[in-house]
Coordinates of C-alpha atoms and ligand atoms in Angstrom, one line a residue:
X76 CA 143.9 -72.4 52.5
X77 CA 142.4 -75.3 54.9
X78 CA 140.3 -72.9 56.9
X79 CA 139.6 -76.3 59.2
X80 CA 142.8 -76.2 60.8
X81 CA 142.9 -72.8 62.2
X82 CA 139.0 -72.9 63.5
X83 CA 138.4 -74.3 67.5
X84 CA 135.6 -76.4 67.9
X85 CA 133.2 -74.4 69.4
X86 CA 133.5 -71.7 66.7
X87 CA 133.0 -74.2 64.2
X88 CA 130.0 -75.2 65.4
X89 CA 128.8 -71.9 65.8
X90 CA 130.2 -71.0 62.2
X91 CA 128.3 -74.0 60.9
X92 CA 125.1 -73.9 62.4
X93 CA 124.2 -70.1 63.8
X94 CA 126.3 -68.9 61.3
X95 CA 124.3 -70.3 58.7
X96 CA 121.1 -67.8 59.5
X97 CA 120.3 -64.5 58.8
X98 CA 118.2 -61.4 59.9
X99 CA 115.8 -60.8 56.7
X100 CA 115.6 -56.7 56.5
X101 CA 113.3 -56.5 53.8
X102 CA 110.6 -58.8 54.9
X103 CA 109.1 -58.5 58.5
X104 CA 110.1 -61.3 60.6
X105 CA 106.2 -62.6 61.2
X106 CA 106.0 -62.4 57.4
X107 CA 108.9 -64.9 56.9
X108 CA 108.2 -67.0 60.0
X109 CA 104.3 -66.9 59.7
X110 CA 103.1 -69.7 62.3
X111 CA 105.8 -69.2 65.2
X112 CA 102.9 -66.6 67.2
X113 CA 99.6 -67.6 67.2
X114 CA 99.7 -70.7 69.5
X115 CA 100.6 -67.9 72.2
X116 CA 104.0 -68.6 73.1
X117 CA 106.4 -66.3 74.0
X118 CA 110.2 -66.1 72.8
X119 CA 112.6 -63.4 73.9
X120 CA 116.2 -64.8 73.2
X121 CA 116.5 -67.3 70.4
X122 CA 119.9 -67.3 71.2
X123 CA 119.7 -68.9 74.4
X124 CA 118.8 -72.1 73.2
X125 CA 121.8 -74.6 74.0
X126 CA 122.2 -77.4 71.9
X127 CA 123.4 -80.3 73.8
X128 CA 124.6 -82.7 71.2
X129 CA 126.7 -79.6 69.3
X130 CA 126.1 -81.7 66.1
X131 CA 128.0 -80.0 63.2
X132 CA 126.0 -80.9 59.4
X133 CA 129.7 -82.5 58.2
X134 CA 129.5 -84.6 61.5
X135 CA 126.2 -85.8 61.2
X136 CA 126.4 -87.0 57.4
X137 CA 129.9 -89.1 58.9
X138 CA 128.6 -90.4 61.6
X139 CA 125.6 -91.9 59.7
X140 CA 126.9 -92.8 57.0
X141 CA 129.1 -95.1 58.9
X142 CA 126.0 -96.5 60.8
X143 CA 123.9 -97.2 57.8
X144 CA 127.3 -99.3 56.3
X145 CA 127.0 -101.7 59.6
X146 CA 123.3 -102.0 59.4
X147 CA 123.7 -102.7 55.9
X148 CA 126.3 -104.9 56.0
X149 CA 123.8 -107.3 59.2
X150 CA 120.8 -106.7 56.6
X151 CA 122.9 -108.3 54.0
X152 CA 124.2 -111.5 55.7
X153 CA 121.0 -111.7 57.5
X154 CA 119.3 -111.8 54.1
X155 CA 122.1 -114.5 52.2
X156 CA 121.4 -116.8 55.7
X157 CA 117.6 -116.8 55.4
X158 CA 117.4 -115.6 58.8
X159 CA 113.8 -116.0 58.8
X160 CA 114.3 -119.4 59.5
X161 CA 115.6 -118.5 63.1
X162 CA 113.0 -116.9 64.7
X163 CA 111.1 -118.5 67.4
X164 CA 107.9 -119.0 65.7
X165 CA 106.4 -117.2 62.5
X166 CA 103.9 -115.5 64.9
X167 CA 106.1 -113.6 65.7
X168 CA 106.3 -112.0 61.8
X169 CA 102.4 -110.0 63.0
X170 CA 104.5 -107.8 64.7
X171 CA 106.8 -106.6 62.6
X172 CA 103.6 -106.5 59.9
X173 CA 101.9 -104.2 62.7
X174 CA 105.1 -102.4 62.9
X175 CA 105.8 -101.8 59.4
X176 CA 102.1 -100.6 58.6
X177 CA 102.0 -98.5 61.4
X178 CA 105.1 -97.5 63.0
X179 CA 107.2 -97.1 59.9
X180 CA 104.5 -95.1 57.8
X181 CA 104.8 -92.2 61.4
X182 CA 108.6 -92.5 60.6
X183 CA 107.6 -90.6 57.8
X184 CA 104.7 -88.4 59.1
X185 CA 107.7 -87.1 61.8
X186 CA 110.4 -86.4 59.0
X187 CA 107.3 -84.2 57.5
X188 CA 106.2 -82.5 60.6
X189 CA 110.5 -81.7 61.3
X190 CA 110.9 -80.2 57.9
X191 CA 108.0 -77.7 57.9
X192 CA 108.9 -77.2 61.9
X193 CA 112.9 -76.8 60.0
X194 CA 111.2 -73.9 58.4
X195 CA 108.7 -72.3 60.8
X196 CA 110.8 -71.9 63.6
X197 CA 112.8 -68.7 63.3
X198 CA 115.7 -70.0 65.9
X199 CA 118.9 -71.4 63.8
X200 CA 119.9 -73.8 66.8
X201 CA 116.1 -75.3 66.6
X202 CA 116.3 -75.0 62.4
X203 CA 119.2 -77.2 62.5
X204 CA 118.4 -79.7 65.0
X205 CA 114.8 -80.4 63.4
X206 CA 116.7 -80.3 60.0
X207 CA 118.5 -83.3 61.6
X208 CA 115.9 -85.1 62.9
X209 CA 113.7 -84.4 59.6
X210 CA 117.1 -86.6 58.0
X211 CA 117.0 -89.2 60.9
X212 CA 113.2 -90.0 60.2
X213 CA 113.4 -90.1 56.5
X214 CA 116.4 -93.0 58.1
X215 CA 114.4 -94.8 59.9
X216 CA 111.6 -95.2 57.4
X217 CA 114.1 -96.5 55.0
X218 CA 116.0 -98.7 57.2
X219 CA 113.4 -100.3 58.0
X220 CA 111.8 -101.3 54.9
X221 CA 114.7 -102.7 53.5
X222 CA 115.1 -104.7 56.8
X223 CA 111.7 -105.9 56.8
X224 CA 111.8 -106.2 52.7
X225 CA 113.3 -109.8 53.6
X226 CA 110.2 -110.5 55.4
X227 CA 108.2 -109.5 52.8
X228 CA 109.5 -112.5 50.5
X229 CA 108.5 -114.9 52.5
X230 CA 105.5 -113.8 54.4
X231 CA 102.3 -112.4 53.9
X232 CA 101.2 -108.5 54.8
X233 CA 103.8 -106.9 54.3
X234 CA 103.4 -105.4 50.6
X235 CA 101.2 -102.6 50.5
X236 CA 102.0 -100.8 53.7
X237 CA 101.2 -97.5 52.9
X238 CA 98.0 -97.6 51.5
X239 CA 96.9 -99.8 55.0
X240 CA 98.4 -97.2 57.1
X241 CA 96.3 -94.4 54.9
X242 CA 92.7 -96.7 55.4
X243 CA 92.6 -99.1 57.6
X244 CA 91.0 -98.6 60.6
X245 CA 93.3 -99.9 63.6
X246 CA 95.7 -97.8 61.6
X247 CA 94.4 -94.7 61.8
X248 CA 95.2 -95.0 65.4
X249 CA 98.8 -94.1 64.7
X250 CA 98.3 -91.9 61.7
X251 CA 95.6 -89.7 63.1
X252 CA 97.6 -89.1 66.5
X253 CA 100.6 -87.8 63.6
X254 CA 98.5 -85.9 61.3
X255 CA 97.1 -84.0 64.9
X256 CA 100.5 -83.3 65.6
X257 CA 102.3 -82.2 62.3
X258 CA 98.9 -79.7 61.5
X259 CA 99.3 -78.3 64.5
X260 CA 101.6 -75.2 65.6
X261 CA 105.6 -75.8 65.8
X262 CA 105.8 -75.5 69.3
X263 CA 103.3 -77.8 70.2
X264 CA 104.3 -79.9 67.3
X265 CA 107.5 -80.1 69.3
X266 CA 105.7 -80.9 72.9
X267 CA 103.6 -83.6 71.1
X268 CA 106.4 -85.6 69.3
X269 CA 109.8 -84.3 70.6
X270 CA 108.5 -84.4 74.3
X271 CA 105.4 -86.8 74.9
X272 CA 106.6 -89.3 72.7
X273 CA 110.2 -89.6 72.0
X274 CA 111.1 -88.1 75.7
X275 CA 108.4 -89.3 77.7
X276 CA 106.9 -92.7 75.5
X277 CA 109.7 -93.6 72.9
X278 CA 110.9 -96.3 75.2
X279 CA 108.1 -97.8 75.6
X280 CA 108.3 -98.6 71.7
X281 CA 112.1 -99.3 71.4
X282 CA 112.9 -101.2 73.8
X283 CA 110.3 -103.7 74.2
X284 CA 110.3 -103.7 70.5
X285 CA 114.3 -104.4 70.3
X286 CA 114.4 -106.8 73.2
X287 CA 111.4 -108.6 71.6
X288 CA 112.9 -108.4 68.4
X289 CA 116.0 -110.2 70.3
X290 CA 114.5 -112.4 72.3
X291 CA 112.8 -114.0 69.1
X292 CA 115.7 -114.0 67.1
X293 CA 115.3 -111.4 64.5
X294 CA 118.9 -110.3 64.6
X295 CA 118.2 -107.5 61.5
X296 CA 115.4 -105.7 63.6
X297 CA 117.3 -105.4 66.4
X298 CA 120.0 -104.0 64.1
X299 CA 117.8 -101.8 62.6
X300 CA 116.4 -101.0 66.2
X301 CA 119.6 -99.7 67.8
X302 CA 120.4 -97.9 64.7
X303 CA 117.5 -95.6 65.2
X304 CA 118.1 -95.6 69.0
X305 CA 121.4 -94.1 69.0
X306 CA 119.2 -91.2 67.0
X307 CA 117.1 -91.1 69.8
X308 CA 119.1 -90.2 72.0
X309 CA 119.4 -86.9 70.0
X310 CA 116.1 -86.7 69.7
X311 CA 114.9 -86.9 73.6
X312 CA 117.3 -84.0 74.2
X313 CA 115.9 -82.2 71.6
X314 CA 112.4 -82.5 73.2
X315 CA 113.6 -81.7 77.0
X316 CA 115.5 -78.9 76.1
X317 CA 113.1 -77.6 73.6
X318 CA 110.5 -78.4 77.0
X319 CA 113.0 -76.2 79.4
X320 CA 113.9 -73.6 77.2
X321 CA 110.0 -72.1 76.7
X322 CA 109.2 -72.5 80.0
X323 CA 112.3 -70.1 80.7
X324 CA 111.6 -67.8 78.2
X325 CA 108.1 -66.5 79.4
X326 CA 106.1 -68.4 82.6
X327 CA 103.1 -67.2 80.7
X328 CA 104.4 -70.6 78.6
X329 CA 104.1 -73.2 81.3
X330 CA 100.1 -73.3 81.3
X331 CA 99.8 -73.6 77.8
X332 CA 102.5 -76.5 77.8
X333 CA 101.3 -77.9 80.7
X334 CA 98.1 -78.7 78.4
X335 CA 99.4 -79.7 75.7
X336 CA 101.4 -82.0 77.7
X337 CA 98.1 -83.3 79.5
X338 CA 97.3 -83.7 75.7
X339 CA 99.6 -85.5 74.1
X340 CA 100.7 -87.9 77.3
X341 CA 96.9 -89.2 76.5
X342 CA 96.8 -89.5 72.9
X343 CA 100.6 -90.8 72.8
X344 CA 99.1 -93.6 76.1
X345 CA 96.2 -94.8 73.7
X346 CA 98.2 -94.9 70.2
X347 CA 100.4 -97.3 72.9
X348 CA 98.0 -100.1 73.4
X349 CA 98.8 -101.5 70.0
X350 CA 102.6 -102.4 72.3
X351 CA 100.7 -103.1 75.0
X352 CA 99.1 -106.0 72.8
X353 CA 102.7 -106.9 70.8
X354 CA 104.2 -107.1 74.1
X355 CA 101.4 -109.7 75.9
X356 CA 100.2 -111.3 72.8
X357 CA 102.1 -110.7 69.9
X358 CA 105.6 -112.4 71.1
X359 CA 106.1 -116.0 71.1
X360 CA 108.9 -115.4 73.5
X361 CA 107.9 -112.7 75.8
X362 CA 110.5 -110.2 77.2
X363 CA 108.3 -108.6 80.1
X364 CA 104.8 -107.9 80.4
X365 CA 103.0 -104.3 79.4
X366 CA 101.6 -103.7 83.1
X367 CA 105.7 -104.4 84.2
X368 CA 106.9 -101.9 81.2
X369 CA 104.5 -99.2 82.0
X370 CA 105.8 -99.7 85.5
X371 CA 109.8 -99.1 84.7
X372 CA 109.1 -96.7 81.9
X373 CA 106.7 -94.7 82.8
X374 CA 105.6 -95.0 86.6
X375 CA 109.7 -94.6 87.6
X376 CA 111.5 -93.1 85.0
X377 CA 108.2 -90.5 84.2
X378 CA 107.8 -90.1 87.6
X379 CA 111.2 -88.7 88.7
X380 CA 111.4 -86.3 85.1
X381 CA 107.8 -84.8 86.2
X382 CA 109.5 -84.3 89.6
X383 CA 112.4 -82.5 88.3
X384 CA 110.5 -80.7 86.1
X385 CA 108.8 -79.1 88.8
X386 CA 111.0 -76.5 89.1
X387 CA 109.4 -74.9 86.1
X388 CA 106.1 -75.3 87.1
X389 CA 104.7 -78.7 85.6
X390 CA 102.7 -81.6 87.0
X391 CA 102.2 -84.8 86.1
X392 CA 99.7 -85.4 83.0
X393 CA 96.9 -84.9 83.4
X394 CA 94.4 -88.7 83.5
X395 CA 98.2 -90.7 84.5
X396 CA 96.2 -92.2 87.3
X397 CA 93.6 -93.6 84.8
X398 CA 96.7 -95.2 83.1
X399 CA 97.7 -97.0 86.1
X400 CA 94.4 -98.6 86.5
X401 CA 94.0 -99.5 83.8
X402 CA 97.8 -101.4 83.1
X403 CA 96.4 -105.0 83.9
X404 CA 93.6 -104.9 81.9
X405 CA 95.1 -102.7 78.7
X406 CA 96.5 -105.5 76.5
X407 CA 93.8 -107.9 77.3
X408 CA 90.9 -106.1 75.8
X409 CA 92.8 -104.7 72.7
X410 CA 94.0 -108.6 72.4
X411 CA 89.9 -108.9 72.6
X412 CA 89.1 -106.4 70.1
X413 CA 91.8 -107.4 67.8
X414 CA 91.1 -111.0 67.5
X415 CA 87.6 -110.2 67.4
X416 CA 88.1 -108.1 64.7
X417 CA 90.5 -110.6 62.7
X418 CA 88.7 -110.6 59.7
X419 CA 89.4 -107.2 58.7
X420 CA 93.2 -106.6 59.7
X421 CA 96.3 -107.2 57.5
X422 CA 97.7 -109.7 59.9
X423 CA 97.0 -113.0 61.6
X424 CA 95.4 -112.9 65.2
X425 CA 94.9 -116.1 67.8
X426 CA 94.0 -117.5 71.2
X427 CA 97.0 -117.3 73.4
X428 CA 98.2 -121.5 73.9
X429 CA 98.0 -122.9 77.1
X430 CA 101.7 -121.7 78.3
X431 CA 101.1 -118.2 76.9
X432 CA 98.1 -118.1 79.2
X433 CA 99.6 -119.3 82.3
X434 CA 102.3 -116.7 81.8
X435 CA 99.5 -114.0 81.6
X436 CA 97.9 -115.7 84.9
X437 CA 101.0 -114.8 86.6
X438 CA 101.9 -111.2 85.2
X439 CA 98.4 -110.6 85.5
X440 CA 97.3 -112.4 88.9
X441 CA 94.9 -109.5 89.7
X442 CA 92.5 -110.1 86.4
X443 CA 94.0 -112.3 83.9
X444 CA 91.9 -115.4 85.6
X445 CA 88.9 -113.6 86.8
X446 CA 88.1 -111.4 83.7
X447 CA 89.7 -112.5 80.6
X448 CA 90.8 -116.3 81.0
X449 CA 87.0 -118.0 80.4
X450 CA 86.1 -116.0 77.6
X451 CA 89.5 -117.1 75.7
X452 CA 89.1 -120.8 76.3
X453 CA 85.2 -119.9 75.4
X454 CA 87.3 -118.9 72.2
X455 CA 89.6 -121.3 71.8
X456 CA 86.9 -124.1 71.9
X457 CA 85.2 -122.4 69.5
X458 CA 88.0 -121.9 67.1
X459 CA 88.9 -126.1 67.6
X460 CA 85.4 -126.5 66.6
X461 CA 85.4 -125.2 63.5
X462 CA 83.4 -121.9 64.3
X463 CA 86.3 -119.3 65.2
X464 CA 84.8 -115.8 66.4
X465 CA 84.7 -113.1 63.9
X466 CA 83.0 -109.4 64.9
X467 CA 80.7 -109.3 61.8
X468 CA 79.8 -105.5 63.4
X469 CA 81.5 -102.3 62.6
X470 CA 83.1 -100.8 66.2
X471 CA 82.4 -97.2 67.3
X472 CA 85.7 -95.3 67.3
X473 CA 86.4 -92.7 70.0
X474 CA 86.1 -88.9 68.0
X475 CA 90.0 -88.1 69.2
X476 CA 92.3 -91.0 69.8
X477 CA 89.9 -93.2 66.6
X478 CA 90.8 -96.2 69.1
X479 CA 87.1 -98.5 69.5
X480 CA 85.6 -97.4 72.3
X481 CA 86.8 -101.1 73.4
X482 CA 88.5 -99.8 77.2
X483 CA 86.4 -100.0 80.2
X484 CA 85.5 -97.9 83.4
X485 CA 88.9 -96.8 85.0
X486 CA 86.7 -98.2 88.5
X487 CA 85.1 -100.8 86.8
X488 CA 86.7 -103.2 84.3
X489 CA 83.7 -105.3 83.4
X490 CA 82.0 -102.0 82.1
X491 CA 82.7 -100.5 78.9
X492 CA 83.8 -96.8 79.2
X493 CA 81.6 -94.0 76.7
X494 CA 81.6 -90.6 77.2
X495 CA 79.8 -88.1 74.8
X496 CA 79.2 -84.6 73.9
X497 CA 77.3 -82.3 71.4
X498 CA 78.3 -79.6 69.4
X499 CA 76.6 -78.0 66.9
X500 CA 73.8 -80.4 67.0
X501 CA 76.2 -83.1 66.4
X502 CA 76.8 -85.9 69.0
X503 CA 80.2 -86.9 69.3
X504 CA 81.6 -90.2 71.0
X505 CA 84.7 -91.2 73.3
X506 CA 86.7 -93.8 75.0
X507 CA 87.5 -91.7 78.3
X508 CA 87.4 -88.7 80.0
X509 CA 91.0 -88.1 78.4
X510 CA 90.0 -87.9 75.0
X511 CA 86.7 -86.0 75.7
X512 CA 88.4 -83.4 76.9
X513 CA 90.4 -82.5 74.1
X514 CA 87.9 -82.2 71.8
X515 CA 85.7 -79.7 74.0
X516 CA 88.9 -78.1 74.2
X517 CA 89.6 -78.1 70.1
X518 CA 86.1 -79.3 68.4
X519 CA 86.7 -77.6 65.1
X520 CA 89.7 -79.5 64.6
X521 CA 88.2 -82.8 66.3
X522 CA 85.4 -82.8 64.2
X523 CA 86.9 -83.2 60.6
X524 CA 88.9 -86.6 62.3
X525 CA 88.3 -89.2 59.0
X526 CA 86.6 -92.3 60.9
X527 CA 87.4 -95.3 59.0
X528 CA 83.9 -97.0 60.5
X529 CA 81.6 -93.3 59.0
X530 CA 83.3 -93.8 56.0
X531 CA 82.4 -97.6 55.5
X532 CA 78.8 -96.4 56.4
X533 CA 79.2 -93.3 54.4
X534 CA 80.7 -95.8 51.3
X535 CA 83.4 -94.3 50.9
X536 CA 85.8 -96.9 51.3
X537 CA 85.2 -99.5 48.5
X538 CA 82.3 -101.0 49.1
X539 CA 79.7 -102.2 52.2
X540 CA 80.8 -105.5 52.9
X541 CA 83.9 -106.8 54.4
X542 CA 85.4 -108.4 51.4
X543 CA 85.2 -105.4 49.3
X544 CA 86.4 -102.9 52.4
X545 CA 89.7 -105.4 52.6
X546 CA 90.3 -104.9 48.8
X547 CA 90.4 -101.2 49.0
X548 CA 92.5 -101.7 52.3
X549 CA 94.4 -103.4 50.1
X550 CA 94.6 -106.5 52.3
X551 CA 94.0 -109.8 50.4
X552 CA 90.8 -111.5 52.0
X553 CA 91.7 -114.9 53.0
X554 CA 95.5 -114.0 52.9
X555 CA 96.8 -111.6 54.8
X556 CA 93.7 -111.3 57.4
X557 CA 92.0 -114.2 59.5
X558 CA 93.7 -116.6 62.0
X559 CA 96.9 -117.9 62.2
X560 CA 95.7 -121.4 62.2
X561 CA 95.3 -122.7 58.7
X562 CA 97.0 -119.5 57.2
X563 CA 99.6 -119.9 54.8
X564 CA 102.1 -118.0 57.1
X565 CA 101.6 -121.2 59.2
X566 CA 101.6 -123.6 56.5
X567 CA 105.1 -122.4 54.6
X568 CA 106.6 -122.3 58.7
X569 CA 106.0 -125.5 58.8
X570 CA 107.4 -127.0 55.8
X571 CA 109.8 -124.9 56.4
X572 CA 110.9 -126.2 59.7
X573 CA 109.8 -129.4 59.0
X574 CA 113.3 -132.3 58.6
X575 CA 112.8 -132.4 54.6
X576 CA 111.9 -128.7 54.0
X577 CA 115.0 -126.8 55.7
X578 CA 116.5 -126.1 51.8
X579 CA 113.7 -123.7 51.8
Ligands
LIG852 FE1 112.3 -92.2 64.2
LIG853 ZN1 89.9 -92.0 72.7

């Protein structure tokens, strides 16, 4: 008998999602479902979670699949075309190697933090939409490898992804703010990743990402892009409703949210400055600037969702101000740092040409001229010269956000921002206020943060010198690293595009 027939939709979905759980009557609940109490929150109704999507398992398999045979299909054609050979300028490759080592690698980190969250929470609604999502990210860590695979036969970077994202150091920017989250409790797990980032942050990395992607015609990223979006979408829910539905359970909830929302806004806003610096630097063809992004994204759209969530007694994050003053001046001095730096990265860096700059005078009329213009033609004519600017020095990281303290005042842009603070007669260093306060507020877990710089010093990490550091990064010194000019990126583009090389 086809039970399918005779079953309504909504008791299908109940059948095959709440149906699926159980009471356990020979185990205690906080036996089974060990970590769902000691953060402090509250839960009184499982039941009343509503899931907005009202996703089915049967569904969800369908409905992917089918996506994943489009994308598959554009990968493919994009491949047999050598589709490479279309994009605006093979600059433009650095950010999909920053996006691969860094972004991609999280994909994963996420699809690990939703399966143990898949089984610590003891709601079935949450179990099976962070069963989902656990799927979705496992997706979008595949997808885009195999997009980006194509890359990886032409250009440099691009092959040992992994082991970058687990040692180098402007990786462990995005790996350190995922390891926080996933060893963390499940429900602020779920504030930190389902809330801060996707719902509050996400499209500050998809969007300008997929437009940029577009813009310089990489036609399989952008595929690969709006695969993962329509996911998304599922996901933001997840973290607003997951958001609305503790703070209606208990108000004892809201306060401990609130923080971890003050929290996470700030680490997710500083793991961010590696856009900001893809958006103003990265992109031969720019889609909008970081300062205009930050405006529409977070200044608008986070502004009216922190009004409507008033109603349950939140505020604005806590520090948003300092991110406002500091949108003109964010991409500049990570583009500083970075270049600086150049040496020991796993992709090319470069002086902005003489275009690119006028186009940051005019996004940037405030400081682009006045702070950061003279000392990148000071750069440029060094670089012409012959005696391009490498940072022979190792950075100080900030203790919580491992970001070098490379940000300035938030009143005072020509001065470099350090806070500090002991504990247990050890001093311990920061980029802001932001990031000081959440280690006073968790120092024990703060304090065990791998900093790739200690570990150089400490020799952990291959060696003391910068070639044998780059080895254990696994970055190939000479290769993958230094500037763009002279590299053999540049060099294969340009035979490439050159009138006899186009058979390449
Ligand atoms: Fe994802
Ligand atoms: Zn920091």
């Amino acid at each position: 008998m086809d039970m399918r027939k005779k079953v309504g939709l909504r008791d299908r979905y109940r059948l095959m999602t709440r149906g699926l759980g159980w009471e356990p009557t020979y185990q205690p609940m906080d036996k089974v479902y060990p970590y769902y109490q000691f953060e402090g929150i509250k839960i009184h109704d499982w039941e009343a979670w509503e899931d907005p999507f009202r996703l089915t398992m049967d569904a969800y398999w369908k409905y992917q699949a089918e996506k994943e045979r489009k994308l598959y299909a554009i990968i493919d054609a994009f491949s047999q075309h050598n589709g490479h050979l279309n994009i605006s300028d093979a600059r433009y490759v650095n950010a999909l190697k920053l996006f691969l080592q860094g972004i991609t690698p999280s994909e994963y980190n996420a699809a690990r933090g939703f399966n143990h969250l898949g089984r610590q929470l003891p709601g079935v609604g949450q179990r099976v939409a962070a069963q989902m999502q656990a799927i979705d990210e496992i997706r979008h860590a595949q997808t885009q490898i195999h997009t980006v695979s194509h890359y990886n036969r032409f250009f440099n970077g691009f092959h040992n992804t992994q082991k970058m994202y687990d040692r180098a150091w402007y990786l462990s920017v995005p790996k350190s703010y995922f390891e926080d989250a996933l060893t963390a409790g499940p429900f602020e797990f779920l504030t930190a990743i389902s809330f801060s980032f996707e719902y509050v942050l996400t499209n500050l990395i998809f969007m300008p990402f997929m437009s940029g992607a577009a813009y310089n015609g990489d036609m399989a990223t952008v595929t690969f892009g709006f695969s993962a979006q329509s996911d998304e979408a599922r996901h933001m829910t997840l973290g607003l409703e997951v958001i609305k539905f503790m703070a209606e359970q208990d108000p004892a909830n809201v306060p401990i949210i609130q923080k971890w929302i003050d929290k996470w806004f700030w680490r997710g806003y500083r793991l961010l400055v590696l856009v900001a610096l893809m958006m103003d630097y990265m992109l031969p063809k720019r889609v909008m600037s970081w300062s205009e992004a930050w405006e529409m994204y977070f200044e608008r759209a986070g502004g009216a969702l922190f009004e409507d969530l008033e109603r349950y007694g939140f505020r604005m994050p806590k520090y948003a101000d300092v991110s406002l003053k500091e949108k003109d001046r964010y991409s500049h001095e990570a583009w500083s740092a970075l270049y600086g730096y150049g040496a020991a990265t796993g992709l090319h860096s470069w002086m902005p040409s003489e275009s690119e700059m006028a186009w940051l005078s005019e996004k940037y009329p405030e400081s682009f001229d006045r702070l950061y213009r003279p000392r990148f033609e000071f750069w440029r004519e060094r670089q012409q010269q012959g005696k391009r600017f490498y940072n022979q020095s190792l950075p100080m990281l900030c203790q919580v956000c491992q970001v070098p303290t490379w940000f300035t005042e938030p009143d005072d842009p020509t001065e470099i921002c350090y806070r500090s603070t002991e504990y247990k007669g050890n001093r311990y260093h920061f980029c802001s206020d932001g990031c000081c306060d959440i280690f006073k507020d968790e120092p024990e877990k703060y304090v065990q943060a791998w900093l790739p710089t200690h570990q150089v010093f400490q020799g952990n990490c291959g060696g003391a010198s910068i070639p044998e550091v780059l080895d254990w990064y696994g970055v190939i010194n000479g290769r993958d690293n230094l500037d763009y000019e002279g590299s053999e990126d540049q060099r294969n583009w340009e035979k490439w595009k050159s009138a006899d090389g186009q058979a390449a």
